[in-house]
Tab-separated table of C-alpha atoms in Angstrom:
chain	number	residue	atom	x	y	z
S	1	MET	CA	-2.350	-11.515	-21.007
S	2	SER	CA	1.685	-10.566	-21.270
S	3	VAL	CA	3.880	-9.073	-17.938
S	4	CYS	CA	3.759	-6.364	-19.385
S	5	GLU	CA	0.495	-5.749	-20.275
S	6	ARG	CA	-0.475	-7.076	-16.717
S	7	LYS	CA	2.372	-4.311	-15.669
S	8	THR	CA	0.163	-1.546	-17.084
S	9	ARG	CA	-2.543	-2.736	-15.211
S	10	LEU	CA	-1.810	-2.604	-11.467
S	11	ARG	CA	-0.382	0.942	-12.332
S	12	ARG	CA	-3.144	1.822	-13.669
S	13	GLN	CA	-5.270	0.140	-9.874
S	14	LEU	CA	-1.971	1.336	-7.710
S	15	LYS	CA	-2.283	5.090	-9.132
S	16	VAL	CA	-6.200	5.596	-8.396
S	17	ALA	CA	-5.318	3.771	-4.500
S	18	HIS	CA	-1.919	6.113	-4.018
S	19	LYS	CA	-3.627	9.151	-4.451
S	20	ALA	CA	-6.866	8.366	-2.060
S	21	ILE	CA	-4.328	7.554	0.886
S	22	GLN	CA	-4.412	11.146	3.386
S	23	ALA	CA	-1.709	13.304	3.935
S	24	SER	CA	-1.883	12.925	7.301
S	25	GLU	CA	-2.228	8.992	7.417
S	26	LEU	CA	1.160	8.680	4.621
S	27	GLU	CA	2.685	11.005	7.047
S	28	GLU	CA	2.590	8.820	9.943
S	29	ILE	CA	3.658	5.888	7.521
S	30	SER	CA	6.307	7.357	6.208
S	31	ARG	CA	7.646	7.968	10.331
S	32	ARG	CA	7.442	4.686	11.101
S	33	ILE	CA	9.302	3.796	7.848
S	34	CYS	CA	12.191	5.750	8.345
S	35	GLN	CA	12.563	5.271	11.992
S	36	ARG	CA	12.673	1.136	10.788
S	37	VAL	CA	15.167	2.212	8.018
S	38	THR	CA	17.613	3.570	10.838
S	39	GLN	CA	17.057	0.814	12.976
S	40	LEU	CA	18.958	-1.615	10.201
S	41	PRO	CA	22.410	-2.865	10.513
S	42	SER	CA	22.927	-1.605	6.794
S	43	TRP	CA	21.835	1.520	8.009
S	44	ARG	CA	24.377	1.770	10.997
S	45	SER	CA	27.229	0.721	9.033
S	46	SER	CA	26.781	3.033	5.649
S	47	LYS	CA	28.947	5.784	4.626
S	48	TRP	CA	26.702	6.911	1.324
S	49	VAL	CA	22.980	6.403	1.485
S	50	HIS	CA	21.459	6.573	-1.916
S	51	SER	CA	17.603	7.738	-1.425
S	52	TYR	CA	14.757	9.913	-3.619
S	53	ILE	CA	12.758	12.714	-2.620
S	54	ALA	CA	9.536	12.094	-2.184
S	55	SER	CA	7.755	13.635	-4.981
S	56	LEU	CA	4.597	11.249	-6.527
S	57	ALA	CA	1.817	10.674	-5.635
S	58	GLY	CA	1.709	7.884	-2.336
S	59	GLU	CA	5.338	7.384	-2.193
S	60	ILE	CA	7.026	7.275	1.558
S	61	GLU	CA	8.082	10.962	2.461
S	62	THR	CA	12.021	10.866	3.005
S	63	ARG	CA	13.301	13.966	4.181
S	64	PRO	CA	13.200	12.219	7.864
S	65	LEU	CA	15.423	9.854	6.830
S	66	ILE	CA	17.804	12.403	4.886
S	67	HIS	CA	18.076	14.375	8.121
S	68	ALA	CA	18.647	11.647	10.135
S	69	ALA	CA	21.500	10.964	7.331
S	70	TRP	CA	23.299	14.027	7.883
S	71	GLN	CA	22.664	14.096	11.252
S	72	ALA	CA	24.444	10.374	11.876
S	73	GLY	CA	27.674	12.266	9.054
S	74	LYS	CA	26.480	10.193	6.096
S	75	GLN	CA	26.454	11.520	2.538
S	76	ILE	CA	23.191	11.169	0.750
S	77	ALA	CA	23.198	10.991	-2.544
S	78	VAL	CA	20.025	11.290	-4.665
S	79	PRO	CA	18.503	10.492	-8.272
S	80	CYS	CA	18.116	13.113	-10.845
S	81	VAL	CA	16.566	13.007	-14.660
S	82	VAL	CA	17.780	14.623	-17.161
S	83	PRO	CA	16.090	15.561	-20.337
S	84	GLY	CA	17.170	12.946	-23.243
S	85	ILE	CA	19.201	10.541	-21.099
S	86	ASP	CA	18.036	6.879	-20.199
S	87	GLU	CA	19.683	6.996	-17.345
S	88	LEU	CA	19.694	8.096	-13.987
S	89	SER	CA	21.541	11.000	-12.850
S	90	HIS	CA	22.841	11.553	-9.209
S	91	ALA	CA	23.800	13.879	-7.143
S	92	VAL	CA	24.729	14.783	-3.168
S	93	LEU	CA	22.598	16.597	-1.069
S	94	ARG	CA	23.664	18.771	1.106
S	95	GLU	CA	21.627	20.779	3.459
S	96	ASP	CA	21.664	23.751	2.057
S	97	SER	CA	20.897	22.552	-1.861
S	98	GLN	CA	17.807	23.653	-3.093
S	99	LEU	CA	15.363	21.283	-4.472
S	100	ARG	CA	13.414	21.852	-7.492
S	101	ALA	CA	10.526	19.296	-9.250
S	102	GLY	CA	12.802	17.916	-12.646
S	103	PRO	CA	11.149	15.658	-15.615
S	104	MET	CA	8.396	13.703	-14.948
S	105	GLY	CA	8.348	15.652	-11.376
S	106	VAL	CA	11.095	14.471	-9.278
S	107	MET	CA	12.347	16.271	-6.765
S	108	GLN	CA	16.335	17.135	-7.079
S	109	PRO	CA	19.270	19.758	-6.618
S	110	ASP	CA	18.744	22.669	-8.859
S	111	GLU	CA	21.801	21.983	-10.442
S	112	ASP	CA	24.998	19.594	-10.385
S	113	ASN	CA	27.381	20.670	-7.631
S	114	GLY	CA	29.590	18.461	-8.987
S	115	LEU	CA	30.428	16.308	-5.928
S	116	PHE	CA	28.967	12.979	-5.909
S	117	PRO	CA	32.093	10.483	-6.527
S	118	GLY	CA	30.574	7.604	-8.780
S	119	THR	CA	27.433	4.973	-8.145
S	120	GLN	CA	30.249	2.455	-6.810
S	121	VAL	CA	30.475	3.957	-3.532
S	122	ILE	CA	26.959	3.586	-2.454
S	123	ASP	CA	26.702	1.088	0.805
S	124	LEU	CA	22.716	1.804	0.853
S	125	VAL	CA	20.319	2.092	-1.528
S	126	ILE	CA	16.622	3.477	-0.364
S	127	VAL	CA	13.769	2.427	-3.463
S	128	PRO	CA	11.211	3.793	-4.204
S	129	GLY	CA	8.427	1.444	-6.105
S	130	MET	CA	4.843	1.857	-6.865
S	131	ALA	CA	3.903	-1.667	-4.919
S	132	PHE	CA	6.406	-4.581	-3.762
S	133	ASP	CA	6.282	-8.176	-2.996
S	134	ARG	CA	7.331	-10.173	-0.380
S	135	GLN	CA	10.051	-11.707	-2.695
S	136	GLY	CA	11.975	-8.678	-3.363
S	137	GLN	CA	10.060	-7.411	-6.461
S	138	ARG	CA	9.185	-3.784	-7.506
S	139	LEU	CA	6.756	-2.158	-9.759
S	140	GLY	CA	8.127	1.009	-10.090
S	141	ARG	CA	6.435	3.394	-12.421
S	142	GLY	CA	7.886	2.034	-15.671
S	143	GLY	CA	10.106	3.743	-17.000
S	144	GLY	CA	13.017	1.474	-16.477
S	145	TYR	CA	15.343	4.227	-14.164
S	146	TYR	CA	15.595	2.558	-11.501
S	147	ASP	CA	16.065	-1.170	-12.979
S	148	ARG	CA	19.118	-0.041	-15.064
S	149	PHE	CA	20.506	2.129	-11.724
S	150	LEU	CA	20.354	-0.713	-9.819
S	151	ALA	CA	21.471	-3.547	-12.551
S	152	ASP	CA	24.735	-1.389	-11.928
S	153	LEU	CA	25.474	-1.293	-8.014
S	154	ARG	CA	27.965	-3.144	-6.739
S	155	PRO	CA	27.558	-6.692	-5.102
S	156	MET	CA	27.408	-5.731	-2.012
S	157	THR	CA	25.628	-2.578	-2.235
S	158	VAL	CA	22.264	-3.315	-0.112
S	159	THR	CA	19.250	-2.486	-1.595
S	160	VAL	CA	15.757	-1.645	0.366
S	161	GLY	CA	11.988	-1.181	-1.206
S	162	VAL	CA	9.795	1.334	1.046
S	163	VAL	CA	5.953	1.232	0.825
S	164	PRO	CA	2.754	1.126	3.211
S	165	GLN	CA	2.023	-1.720	3.892
S	166	ARG	CA	-1.251	-2.350	1.460
S	167	PHE	CA	1.490	-2.183	-1.594
S	168	LEU	CA	3.233	-5.097	-0.338
S	169	LEU	CA	1.748	-7.643	-2.549
S	170	ASP	CA	2.282	-11.359	-2.430
S	171	GLU	CA	3.053	-11.574	-6.204
S	172	VAL	CA	3.897	-8.599	-8.506
S	173	PRO	CA	4.775	-9.183	-12.008
S	174	THR	CA	8.281	-9.462	-13.528
S	175	GLU	CA	10.552	-9.944	-16.185
S	176	ASP	CA	14.084	-10.891	-16.409
S	177	HIS	CA	15.297	-7.563	-16.086
S	178	ASP	CA	13.339	-6.846	-12.565
S	179	ILE	CA	16.137	-6.729	-9.697
S	180	THR	CA	15.590	-8.536	-6.874
S	181	LEU	CA	16.138	-6.370	-3.676
S	182	HIS	CA	17.166	-7.022	0.092
S	183	ALA	CA	14.566	-6.399	2.029
S	184	VAL	CA	11.742	-4.549	1.757
S	185	LEU	CA	10.296	-1.698	4.813
S	186	THR	CA	6.023	-1.080	5.396
S	187	GLU	CA	5.144	0.659	8.677
S	188	ALA	CA	4.204	-3.199	9.475
S	189	GLU	CA	6.973	-5.257	8.836
S	190	GLU	CA	10.524	-6.109	7.571
S	191	VAL	CA	10.870	-8.309	4.822
S	192	THR	CA	14.610	-9.596	3.784
S	193	THR	CA	14.784	-11.486	0.770
S	194	LYS	CA	18.820	-11.639	0.656
């Protein structure tokens, strides 16, 4: 079985498992993970944080983290999906930003406010995934958007995957283009890989 086929099979299994998580349990897991993120040295030193906004089943809810960033005076950038473009776009998320579900159900600002200065300012990226492994590898949803985005970051930008403990696996299938993250956080532990 090819790596691509193994990824597809695992995604199908994980999709069912993600949907099975009760909302109250995911809320508590998310709260604990967000608290762990705010204890990271890379969080404390960051000026620009890039974070997704939870939109899909089983994703860690990052809004508490986004609010903590605003309270700490940090700038928040979020990913945006634009129809017909195979790369993530990005926008500055402000406290008064209106959100909408964009393509693929991704929550993003209602319109591009033109304030994002570019990925070279990002200090810390909070990375979603269906599963991660202890080597810092990620299984995404199959579109390749994050793989391309992560490959374009500065080497000193810290990348942190967030996921419920049950989706921290011993190994996820990987290909040459997959990017190793610096750390993976669950509600129970922090795995540092770089």
